CSV table of C-alpha atoms in Angstrom, one decimal:
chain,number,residue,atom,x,y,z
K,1,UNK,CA,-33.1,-16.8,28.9
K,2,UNK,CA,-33.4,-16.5,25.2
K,3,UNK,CA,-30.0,-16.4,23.3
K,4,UNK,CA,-31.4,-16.1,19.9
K,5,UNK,CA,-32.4,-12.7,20.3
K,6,UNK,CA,-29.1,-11.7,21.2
K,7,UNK,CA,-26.9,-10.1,19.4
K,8,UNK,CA,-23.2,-11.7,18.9
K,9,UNK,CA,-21.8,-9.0,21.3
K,10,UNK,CA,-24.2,-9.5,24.1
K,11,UNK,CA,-23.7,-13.3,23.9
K,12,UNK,CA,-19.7,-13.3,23.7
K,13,UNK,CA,-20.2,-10.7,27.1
K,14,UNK,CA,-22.5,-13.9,28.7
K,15,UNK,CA,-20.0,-16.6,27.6
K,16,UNK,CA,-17.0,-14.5,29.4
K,17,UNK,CA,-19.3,-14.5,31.9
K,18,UNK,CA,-19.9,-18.1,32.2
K,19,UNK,CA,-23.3,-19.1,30.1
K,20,UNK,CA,-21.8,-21.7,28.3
K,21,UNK,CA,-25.2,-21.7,26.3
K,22,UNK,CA,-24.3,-18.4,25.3
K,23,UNK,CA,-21.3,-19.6,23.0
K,24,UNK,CA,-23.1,-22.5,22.0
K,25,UNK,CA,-26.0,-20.1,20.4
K,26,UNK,CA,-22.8,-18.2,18.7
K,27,UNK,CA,-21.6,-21.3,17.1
K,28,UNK,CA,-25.2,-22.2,15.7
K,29,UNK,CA,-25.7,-19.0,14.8
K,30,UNK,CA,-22.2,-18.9,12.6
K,31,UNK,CA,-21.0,-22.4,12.0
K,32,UNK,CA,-22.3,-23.1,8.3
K,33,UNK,CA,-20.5,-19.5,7.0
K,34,UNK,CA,-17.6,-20.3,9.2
K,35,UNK,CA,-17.2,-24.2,7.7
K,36,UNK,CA,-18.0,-23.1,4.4
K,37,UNK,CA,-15.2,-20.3,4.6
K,38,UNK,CA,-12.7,-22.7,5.7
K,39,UNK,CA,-14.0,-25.9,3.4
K,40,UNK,CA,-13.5,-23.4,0.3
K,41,UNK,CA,-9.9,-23.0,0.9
K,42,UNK,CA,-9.0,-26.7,1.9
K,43,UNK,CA,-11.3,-28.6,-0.2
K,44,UNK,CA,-11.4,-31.6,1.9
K,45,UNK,CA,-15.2,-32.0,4.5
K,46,UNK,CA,-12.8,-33.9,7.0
K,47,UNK,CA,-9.6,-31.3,7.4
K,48,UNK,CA,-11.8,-28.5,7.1
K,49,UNK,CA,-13.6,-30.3,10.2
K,50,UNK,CA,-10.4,-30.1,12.0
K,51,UNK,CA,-9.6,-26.7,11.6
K,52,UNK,CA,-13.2,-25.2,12.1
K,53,UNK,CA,-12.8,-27.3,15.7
K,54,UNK,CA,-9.2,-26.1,16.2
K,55,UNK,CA,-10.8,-22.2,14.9
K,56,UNK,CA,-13.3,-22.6,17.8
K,57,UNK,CA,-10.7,-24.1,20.3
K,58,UNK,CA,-8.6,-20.5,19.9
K,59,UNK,CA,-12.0,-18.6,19.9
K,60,UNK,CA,-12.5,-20.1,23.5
K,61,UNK,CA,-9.4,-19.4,24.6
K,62,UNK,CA,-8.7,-16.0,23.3
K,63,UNK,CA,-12.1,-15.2,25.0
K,64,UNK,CA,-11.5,-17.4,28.3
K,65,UNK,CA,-8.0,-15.1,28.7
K,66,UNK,CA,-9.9,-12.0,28.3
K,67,UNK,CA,-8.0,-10.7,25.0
K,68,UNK,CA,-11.2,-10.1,22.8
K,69,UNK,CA,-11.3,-6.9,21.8
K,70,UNK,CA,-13.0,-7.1,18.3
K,71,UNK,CA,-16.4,-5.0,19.8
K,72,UNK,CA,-19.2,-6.0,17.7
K,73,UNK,CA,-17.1,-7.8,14.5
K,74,UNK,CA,-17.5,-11.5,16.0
K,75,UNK,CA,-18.2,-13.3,12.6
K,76,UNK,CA,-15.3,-11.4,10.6
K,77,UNK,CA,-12.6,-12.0,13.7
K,78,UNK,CA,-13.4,-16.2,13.8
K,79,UNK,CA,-13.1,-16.2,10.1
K,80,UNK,CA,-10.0,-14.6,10.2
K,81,UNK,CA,-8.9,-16.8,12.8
K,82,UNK,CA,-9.7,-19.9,10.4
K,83,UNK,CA,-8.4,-17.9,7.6
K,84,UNK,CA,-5.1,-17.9,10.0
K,85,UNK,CA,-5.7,-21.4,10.6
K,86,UNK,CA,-5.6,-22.5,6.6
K,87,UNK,CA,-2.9,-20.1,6.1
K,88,UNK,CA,-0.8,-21.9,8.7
K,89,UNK,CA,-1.8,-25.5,7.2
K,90,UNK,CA,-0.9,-25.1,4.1
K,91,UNK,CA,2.7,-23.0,4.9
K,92,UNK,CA,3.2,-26.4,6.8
K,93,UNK,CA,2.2,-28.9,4.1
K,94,UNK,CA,4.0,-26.2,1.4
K,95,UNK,CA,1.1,-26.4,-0.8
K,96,UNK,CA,-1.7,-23.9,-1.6
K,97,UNK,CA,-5.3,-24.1,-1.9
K,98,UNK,CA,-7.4,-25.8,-4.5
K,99,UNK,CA,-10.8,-25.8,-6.4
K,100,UNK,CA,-10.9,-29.8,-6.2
K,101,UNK,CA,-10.5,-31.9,-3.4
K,102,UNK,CA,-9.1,-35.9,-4.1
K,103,UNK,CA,-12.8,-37.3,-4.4
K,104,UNK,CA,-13.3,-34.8,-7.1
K,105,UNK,CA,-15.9,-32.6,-5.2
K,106,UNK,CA,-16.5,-29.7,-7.5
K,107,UNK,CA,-17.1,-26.4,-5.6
K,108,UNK,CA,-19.4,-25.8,-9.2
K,109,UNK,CA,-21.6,-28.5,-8.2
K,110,UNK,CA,-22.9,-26.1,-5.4
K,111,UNK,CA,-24.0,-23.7,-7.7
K,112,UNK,CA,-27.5,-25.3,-8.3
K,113,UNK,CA,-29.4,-28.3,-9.5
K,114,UNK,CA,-32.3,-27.6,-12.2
K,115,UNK,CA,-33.7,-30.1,-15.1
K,116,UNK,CA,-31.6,-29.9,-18.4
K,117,UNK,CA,-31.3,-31.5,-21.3
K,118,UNK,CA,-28.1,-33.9,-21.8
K,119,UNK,CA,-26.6,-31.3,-24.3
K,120,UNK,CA,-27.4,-29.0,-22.0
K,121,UNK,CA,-25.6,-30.8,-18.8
K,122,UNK,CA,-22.6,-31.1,-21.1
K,123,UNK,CA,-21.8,-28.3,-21.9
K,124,UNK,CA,-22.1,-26.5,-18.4
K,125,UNK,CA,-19.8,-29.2,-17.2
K,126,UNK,CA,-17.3,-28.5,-20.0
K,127,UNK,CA,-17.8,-24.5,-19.0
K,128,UNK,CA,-17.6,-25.4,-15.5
K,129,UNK,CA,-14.4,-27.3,-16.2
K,130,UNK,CA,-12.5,-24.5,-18.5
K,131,UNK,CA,-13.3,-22.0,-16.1
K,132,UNK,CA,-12.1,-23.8,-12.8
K,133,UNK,CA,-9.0,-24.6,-15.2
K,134,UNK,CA,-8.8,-20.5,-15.6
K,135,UNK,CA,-9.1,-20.0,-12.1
K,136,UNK,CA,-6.2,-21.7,-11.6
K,137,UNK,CA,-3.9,-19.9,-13.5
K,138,UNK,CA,-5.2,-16.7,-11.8
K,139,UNK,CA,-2.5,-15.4,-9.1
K,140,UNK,CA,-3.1,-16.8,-5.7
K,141,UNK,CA,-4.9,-13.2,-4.0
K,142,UNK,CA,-7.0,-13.2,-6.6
K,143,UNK,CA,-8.0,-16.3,-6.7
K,144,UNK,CA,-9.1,-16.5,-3.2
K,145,UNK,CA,-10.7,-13.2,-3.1
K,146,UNK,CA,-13.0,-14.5,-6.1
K,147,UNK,CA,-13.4,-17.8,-4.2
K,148,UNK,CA,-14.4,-16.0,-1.2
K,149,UNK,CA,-16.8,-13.7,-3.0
K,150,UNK,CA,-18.6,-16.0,-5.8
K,151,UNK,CA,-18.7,-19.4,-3.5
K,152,UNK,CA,-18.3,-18.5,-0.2
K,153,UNK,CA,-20.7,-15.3,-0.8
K,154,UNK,CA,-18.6,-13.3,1.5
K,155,UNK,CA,-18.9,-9.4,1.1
K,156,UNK,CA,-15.8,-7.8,0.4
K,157,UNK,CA,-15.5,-6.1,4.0
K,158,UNK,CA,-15.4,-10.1,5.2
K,159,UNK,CA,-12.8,-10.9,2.5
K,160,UNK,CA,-11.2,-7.4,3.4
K,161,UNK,CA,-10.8,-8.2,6.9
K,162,UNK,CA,-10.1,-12.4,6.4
K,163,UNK,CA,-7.4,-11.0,4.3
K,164,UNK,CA,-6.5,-8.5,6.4
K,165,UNK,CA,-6.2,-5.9,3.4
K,166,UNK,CA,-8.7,-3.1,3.0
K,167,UNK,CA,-11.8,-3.3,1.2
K,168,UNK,CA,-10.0,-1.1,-1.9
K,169,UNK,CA,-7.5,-3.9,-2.3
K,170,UNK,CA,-10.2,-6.5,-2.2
K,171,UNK,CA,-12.4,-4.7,-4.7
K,172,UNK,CA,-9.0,-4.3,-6.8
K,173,UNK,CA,-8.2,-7.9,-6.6
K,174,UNK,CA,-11.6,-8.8,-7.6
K,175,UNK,CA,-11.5,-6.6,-10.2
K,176,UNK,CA,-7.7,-7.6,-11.9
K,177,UNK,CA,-9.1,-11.9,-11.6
K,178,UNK,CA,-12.5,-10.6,-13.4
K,179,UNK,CA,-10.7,-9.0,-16.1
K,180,UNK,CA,-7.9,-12.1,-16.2
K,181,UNK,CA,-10.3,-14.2,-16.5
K,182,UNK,CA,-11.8,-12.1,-19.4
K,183,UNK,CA,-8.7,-12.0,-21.1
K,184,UNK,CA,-8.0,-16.1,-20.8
K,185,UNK,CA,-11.7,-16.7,-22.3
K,186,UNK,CA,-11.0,-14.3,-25.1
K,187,UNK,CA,-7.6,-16.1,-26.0
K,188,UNK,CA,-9.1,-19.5,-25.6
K,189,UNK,CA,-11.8,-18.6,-28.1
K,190,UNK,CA,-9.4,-17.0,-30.1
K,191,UNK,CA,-7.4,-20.6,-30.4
K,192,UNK,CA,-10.2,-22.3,-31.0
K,193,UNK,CA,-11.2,-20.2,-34.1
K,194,UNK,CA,-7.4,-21.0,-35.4
C-alpha cells in the first residue's frame, strides 16, 4: 500500500487502525514544518528536539485513546500541540522566547546565502542585527506572530489556530509589529541624524 498518496486524514484513520507505517508517512510528511515551528520559538536544535519528540509522543496518544477529532486539520492540531508544548516550557523555566540561541545561531542567517561584496556583508549583518534588536522590543504576540509568519512561513490561519486566536487577530497583530517596527526604524534614523 502506498501512503504517500494519502491524504493526512486517510492515514491518521489507518494509524488508529493499526498501520504503524501510516503515522510514520505523517511524520515524514510534516516533521521539517513541525521542528522548524517549534525550533523558532526555543532557539536551541537540541530542546526543540525534545519537544518535537514529546509533541509526537501526545499525538500518539491522543490518537491511540480515540480523542482526535480535528477532521482533516492534522498539520495545524500538532503544531498547536508543540505550540502548547513551548508555551508550557517556558511558563516552567519563567522565561520567553528568543531570536538567538547561546551559540549565537541567528534565525537571519536562514534567510539566504548569495555572493556579496565585504561592504556589502556588513552592512546586512548590521541591518540584520538592528532589526532583531527591534524585534525584541516588539510585545510578545506580536512578536511571535511575525516570527511565525516571516521565518517559520506559516500562513496566518496556522498562526491563527497555533495561537488559538482568529485569523483577524493574527492579521491585526501582524499588522500593529509591522507598523512598530516602522516607527522604531524611523526614530532610530531620526537619532542618528541628531
Amino acid at each position: 500500500m502506498s501512503y504517500q498518496t494519502k491524504s493526512d486524514q486517510e492515514l491518521v484513520h489507518l494509524y488508529i487502525k493499526g498501520k504503524d507505517a501510516a503515522l510514520t508517512e505523517l511524520i515524514t510528511r510534516h516533521k521539517s514544518r513541525i521542528y522548524t515551528s517549534i525550533y523558532l520559538l526555543v532557539k536551541d536544535e537540541y530542546l526543540a528536539e525534545d519537544i518535537f519528540q514529546d509533541t509526537f509522543i501526545k499525538v500518539i496518544k491522543t490518537l491511540k485513546q480515540g480523542r482526535y477529532n480535528e477532521e482533516g486539520k492534522f498539520l495545524p492540531w500538532v503544531l498547536r500541540i508543540g505550540h502548547n508544548l513551548v508555551i508550557d516550557y517556558f511558563r516552567k523555566q519563567k522565561r520567553s522566547p528568543v531570536i538567538t540561541n547561546t551559540d549565537g545561531f541567528d534565525i537571519f542567517d536562514v534567510l539566504g546565502i548569495y555572493d556579496e561584496s565585504a561592504e556589502d556583508k556588513m552592512v546586512k549583518e548590521q541591518t540584520h542585527k538592528d532589526l532583531k534588536q527591534l524585534i525584541h522590543l516588539l510585545p510578545s504576540e506580536q512578536k511571535e506572530v511575525l516570527i511565525m509568519r516571516h521565518y517559520g512561513d506559516l500562513s496566518f490561519k496556522e498562526i491563527a489556530d497555533l495561537t488559538q486566536v482568529s485569523i483577524n487577530t493574527a492579521l491585526g497583530r501582524m499588522r500593529y509589529a509591522l507598523n512598530n517596527l516602522r516607527k522604531m526604524i524611523t526614530e532610530k534614523e531620526l537619532s542618528l541624524k541628531n
